[in-house]
Structures are given as C-alpha cells and as structure tokens.
Amino acid sequence: PFIAQNKLEALEKAINRIIPDADSRMNYRLSETDQFEQLAEDSQSGQLVYTVYNKQKNLLGFVIKAQGRGYQDTIELIYAYQPGKQIITGLVILANRETPGLGAKIVDDPDFHGNFKQLDVQLNSDKSSLLHAVEVIKPGSVKQAWQIDAITGATISAKAVAKIIHKSASKMLPIINQNMQDFNHGSKR
C-alpha cells in the first residue's frame, strides 16, 4: 500500500508540473471496445487518461499515461494534451532504467523537454489519425512542429520516447476527440 500511495503522489505532482493550473481531475481507462470508463478510484493499470480541470471546472486538457520499450527496459511517461490546439504541452518521465548519464537524460534534460511545450499532434481532417508522425531528428535540426531534437549521447532513448508518444497519440487522440462530450465539467478530486 505504501508503494501504491507513493506512486499516486508522484503522479499527482507530475500532473501539476505539466498542467500547473490543475485544481481537480477525473480518471478514465480506455476499454477494450475503445470507450472511456470513468474510474471511481485511482488505478495504475490499463490505458489511463486523466481529464484536468481548473477551479471553475473548465477542462484544461488531458494527461495521458503511456509506456514502451527504451534502450534498457520499459519507459513510463505521461504527457499533457490540449485538444483545442492539438498540441502536447508537457512531458514527465515517470520510470525508466536507461543508462545513467546518457539515456537517463530523457528525465531532466531541459532542451529535450522543451520539445514538448508545443509539439504538434494535429489530427487529419476526419480526426481519425495524426496528420504527421512524431519524429526525432539530429539535435538542432528541428524545422517542423512535430519534430523532436534528439539528445546527443541518448539518441536511442529519445527515439524511444518519440515512438511511445507517437503510438499512444495515434490511438488515444482520435478517440478523445470523438468523445469530447464525455469530458464535461469535472468534479473535485
């Protein structure tokens, strides 16, 4: 129970870090039939999405939990998504076992995290898929809003993060946008 409580506290801090005006949230899990089920309690399993609201209960955005294979092991992360602008506005690495001093730079490298302040994840015209693939390119070469600068010495880990986000966003963002009416005003949590 202590480990679970610590994970929930870390998640709450991470959400507040990428959506600073957050006052409350609601928890959802994507079902096998691609429907969002509201969760009465915090959960750590499944494809999780958190709707985040301000004090006036206006939707600020979504925080989406995702994971995938890194260089050494699984990388777990959350990212903030604003559907109105169709951008990712923040990223927090929750867990990783990447090489200390190299791949582990994905956790706190400010330039790398700068890529996720306005990362373009625009949907196509029928909102069924991403218009552009999220991609990693050589450091200092970003020319498009959907591109991410790699980290020198941690290219594999940076590419893993991009792949995780691309895979998650490709699945979750069309479903979120098709179900926006389900995410009305939030309740205190």
CSV table of C-alpha atoms in Angstrom, one decimal:
chain,number,residue,atom,x,y,z
A,1,PRO,CA,0.0,0.0,0.0
A,2,PHE,CA,2.9,2.4,0.7
A,3,ILE,CA,4.4,1.9,-2.8
A,4,ALA,CA,1.0,2.4,-4.4
A,5,GLN,CA,0.4,5.6,-2.3
A,6,ASN,CA,3.9,6.9,-3.3
A,7,LYS,CA,3.2,6.3,-7.0
A,8,LEU,CA,-0.1,8.2,-6.7
A,9,GLU,CA,1.6,11.1,-5.0
A,10,ALA,CA,4.3,11.1,-7.7
A,11,LEU,CA,1.6,11.0,-10.4
A,12,GLU,CA,-0.2,14.0,-8.8
A,13,LYS,CA,3.0,16.0,-8.7
A,14,ALA,CA,3.8,15.1,-12.3
A,15,ILE,CA,0.3,16.2,-13.5
A,16,ASN,CA,0.6,19.5,-11.6
A,17,ARG,CA,4.0,20.0,-13.2
A,18,ILE,CA,2.7,19.7,-16.8
A,19,ILE,CA,-0.6,21.4,-16.1
A,20,PRO,CA,0.2,23.9,-13.4
A,21,ASP,CA,-3.3,25.4,-13.1
A,22,ALA,CA,-4.8,22.0,-12.3
A,23,ASP,CA,-7.3,22.0,-9.5
A,24,SER,CA,-9.1,18.7,-10.0
A,25,ARG,CA,-9.0,15.7,-12.2
A,26,MET,CA,-11.1,12.7,-13.3
A,27,ASN,CA,-9.6,9.3,-14.1
A,28,TYR,CA,-10.6,7.2,-17.1
A,29,ARG,CA,-9.4,4.0,-18.6
A,30,LEU,CA,-9.8,3.0,-22.2
A,31,SER,CA,-11.8,-0.2,-22.5
A,32,GLU,CA,-11.2,-3.0,-25.0
A,33,THR,CA,-14.1,-1.5,-27.1
A,34,ASP,CA,-12.4,1.9,-27.2
A,35,GLN,CA,-14.8,3.5,-24.8
A,36,PHE,CA,-13.6,5.6,-21.8
A,37,GLU,CA,-14.7,4.2,-18.4
A,38,GLN,CA,-14.6,6.7,-15.6
A,39,LEU,CA,-12.8,5.2,-12.6
A,40,ALA,CA,-14.1,5.8,-9.1
A,41,GLU,CA,-10.6,5.3,-7.6
A,42,ASP,CA,-7.0,5.8,-8.8
A,43,SER,CA,-5.7,3.0,-10.8
A,44,GLN,CA,-2.3,2.2,-12.2
A,45,SER,CA,-3.3,-0.4,-14.8
A,46,GLY,CA,-4.6,-0.1,-18.4
A,47,GLN,CA,-4.5,2.8,-20.8
A,48,LEU,CA,-5.2,5.7,-18.5
A,49,VAL,CA,-6.3,9.2,-19.3
A,50,TYR,CA,-6.8,12.0,-16.8
A,51,THR,CA,-9.0,15.0,-17.5
A,52,VAL,CA,-7.7,18.0,-15.7
A,53,TYR,CA,-9.9,21.0,-14.7
A,54,ASN,CA,-9.3,24.5,-13.2
A,55,LYS,CA,-11.2,25.9,-10.2
A,56,GLN,CA,-14.1,26.9,-12.4
A,57,LYS,CA,-14.4,23.2,-13.6
A,58,ASN,CA,-13.3,24.1,-17.1
A,59,LEU,CA,-11.3,21.5,-18.9
A,60,LEU,CA,-7.6,22.5,-19.1
A,61,GLY,CA,-6.6,19.4,-21.0
A,62,PHE,CA,-5.8,15.7,-20.8
A,63,VAL,CA,-2.9,13.8,-19.2
A,64,ILE,CA,-2.2,10.5,-20.9
A,65,LYS,CA,-0.2,7.7,-19.5
A,66,ALA,CA,1.9,5.7,-21.9
A,67,GLN,CA,4.8,3.2,-21.8
A,68,GLY,CA,7.0,1.4,-24.2
A,69,ARG,CA,10.4,-0.1,-24.7
A,70,GLY,CA,13.5,2.0,-24.2
A,71,TYR,CA,17.1,1.0,-24.7
A,72,GLN,CA,17.4,-1.0,-21.5
A,73,ASP,CA,13.8,-1.5,-20.3
A,74,THR,CA,10.3,0.0,-20.2
A,75,ILE,CA,9.9,3.7,-20.1
A,76,GLU,CA,6.8,5.0,-18.4
A,77,LEU,CA,5.7,8.6,-19.1
A,78,ILE,CA,2.8,11.0,-19.0
A,79,TYR,CA,2.1,13.8,-21.5
A,80,ALA,CA,-0.3,16.7,-21.5
A,81,TYR,CA,-2.6,17.2,-24.5
A,82,GLN,CA,-4.7,20.3,-25.4
A,83,PRO,CA,-7.4,19.2,-27.9
A,84,GLY,CA,-8.3,22.7,-28.9
A,85,LYS,CA,-4.8,23.5,-30.1
A,86,GLN,CA,-3.9,19.8,-30.9
A,87,ILE,CA,-0.6,20.0,-29.2
A,88,ILE,CA,1.3,18.3,-26.5
A,89,THR,CA,2.3,20.8,-23.8
A,90,GLY,CA,4.4,18.8,-21.4
A,91,LEU,CA,6.1,15.5,-20.6
A,92,VAL,CA,7.2,13.8,-17.4
A,93,ILE,CA,9.1,10.5,-17.4
A,94,LEU,CA,7.7,8.5,-14.5
A,95,ALA,CA,10.0,5.5,-14.7
A,96,ASN,CA,13.0,4.3,-16.7
A,97,ARG,CA,16.1,2.2,-16.5
A,98,GLU,CA,18.1,4.0,-19.2
A,99,THR,CA,21.8,4.3,-18.9
A,100,PRO,CA,22.7,6.8,-16.2
A,101,GLY,CA,24.4,9.9,-17.6
A,102,LEU,CA,23.3,9.0,-21.2
A,103,GLY,CA,19.9,7.7,-21.9
A,104,ALA,CA,18.6,8.8,-18.5
A,105,LYS,CA,18.9,12.4,-19.8
A,106,ILE,CA,15.4,12.0,-21.0
A,107,VAL,CA,14.3,12.6,-17.4
A,108,ASP,CA,15.6,16.1,-16.9
A,109,ASP,CA,17.4,17.5,-20.0
A,110,PRO,CA,15.8,21.0,-20.4
A,111,ASP,CA,16.4,21.2,-24.1
A,112,PHE,CA,14.8,17.8,-24.7
A,113,HIS,CA,11.8,18.7,-22.5
A,114,GLY,CA,11.5,22.0,-24.5
A,115,ASN,CA,10.4,19.9,-27.4
A,116,PHE,CA,7.2,19.1,-25.6
A,117,LYS,CA,6.0,22.6,-24.9
A,118,GLN,CA,4.1,22.9,-28.2
A,119,LEU,CA,4.6,19.6,-30.0
A,120,ASP,CA,2.2,19.4,-33.0
A,121,VAL,CA,-0.1,16.3,-32.8
A,122,GLN,CA,-2.7,17.6,-35.2
A,123,LEU,CA,-5.2,15.2,-36.4
A,124,ASN,CA,-6.1,14.7,-40.1
A,125,SER,CA,-9.4,16.3,-41.5
A,126,ASP,CA,-11.6,13.4,-40.3
A,127,LYS,CA,-9.8,13.3,-36.9
A,128,SER,CA,-9.1,9.5,-37.4
A,129,SER,CA,-5.2,9.7,-37.2
A,130,LEU,CA,-2.3,12.0,-36.7
A,131,LEU,CA,-1.6,14.3,-39.7
A,132,HIS,CA,2.2,13.9,-39.1
A,133,ALA,CA,4.4,11.3,-37.4
A,134,VAL,CA,6.1,12.4,-34.3
A,135,GLU,CA,9.8,12.1,-35.2
A,136,VAL,CA,13.2,12.5,-33.7
A,137,ILE,CA,15.9,14.3,-35.8
A,138,LYS,CA,19.5,15.4,-35.2
A,139,PRO,CA,20.0,17.9,-32.4
A,140,GLY,CA,19.5,21.5,-33.7
A,141,SER,CA,17.7,20.4,-36.9
A,142,VAL,CA,14.0,20.9,-36.0
A,143,LYS,CA,12.2,22.5,-38.8
A,144,GLN,CA,8.6,21.3,-38.2
A,145,ALA,CA,6.4,21.5,-35.1
A,146,TRP,CA,6.1,17.7,-34.9
A,147,GLN,CA,9.8,17.1,-34.8
A,148,ILE,CA,11.9,16.4,-31.7
A,149,ASP,CA,15.5,17.2,-31.2
A,150,ALA,CA,17.5,14.2,-30.2
A,151,ILE,CA,19.8,14.2,-27.2
A,152,THR,CA,23.5,13.8,-28.0
A,153,GLY,CA,24.6,10.5,-26.5
A,154,ALA,CA,21.0,9.5,-25.8
A,155,THR,CA,19.5,9.2,-29.3
A,156,ILE,CA,18.1,5.7,-28.7
A,157,SER,CA,16.2,6.8,-25.6
A,158,ALA,CA,15.0,10.0,-27.3
A,159,LYS,CA,13.7,7.9,-30.2
A,160,ALA,CA,12.0,5.5,-27.7
A,161,VAL,CA,10.2,8.5,-26.1
A,162,ALA,CA,9.0,9.7,-29.5
A,163,LYS,CA,7.9,6.3,-30.5
A,164,ILE,CA,5.9,5.9,-27.3
A,165,ILE,CA,4.2,9.2,-27.7
A,166,HIS,CA,3.5,8.6,-31.4
A,167,LYS,CA,2.0,5.2,-30.7
A,168,SER,CA,-0.1,6.5,-27.8
A,169,ALA,CA,-1.2,9.7,-29.5
A,170,SER,CA,-2.1,7.8,-32.7
A,171,LYS,CA,-4.5,5.7,-30.7
A,172,MET,CA,-5.7,7.9,-28.0
A,173,LEU,CA,-6.2,11.4,-29.5
A,174,PRO,CA,-8.7,10.3,-32.2
A,175,ILE,CA,-10.8,8.6,-29.5
A,176,ILE,CA,-10.5,11.5,-27.2
A,177,ASN,CA,-11.6,13.9,-29.9
A,178,GLN,CA,-14.5,11.7,-30.9
A,179,ASN,CA,-15.7,11.6,-27.3
A,180,MET,CA,-15.2,15.2,-26.1
A,181,GLN,CA,-18.8,15.4,-24.9
A,182,ASP,CA,-17.9,12.7,-22.3
A,183,PHE,CA,-15.4,15.0,-20.6
A,184,ASN,CA,-17.7,17.9,-19.5
A,185,HIS,CA,-17.0,19.7,-16.2
A,186,GLY,CA,-15.0,17.9,-13.6
A,187,SER,CA,-15.8,17.0,-10.0
A,188,LYS,CA,-13.4,17.7,-7.1
A,189,ARG,CA,-10.8,15.1,-6.7
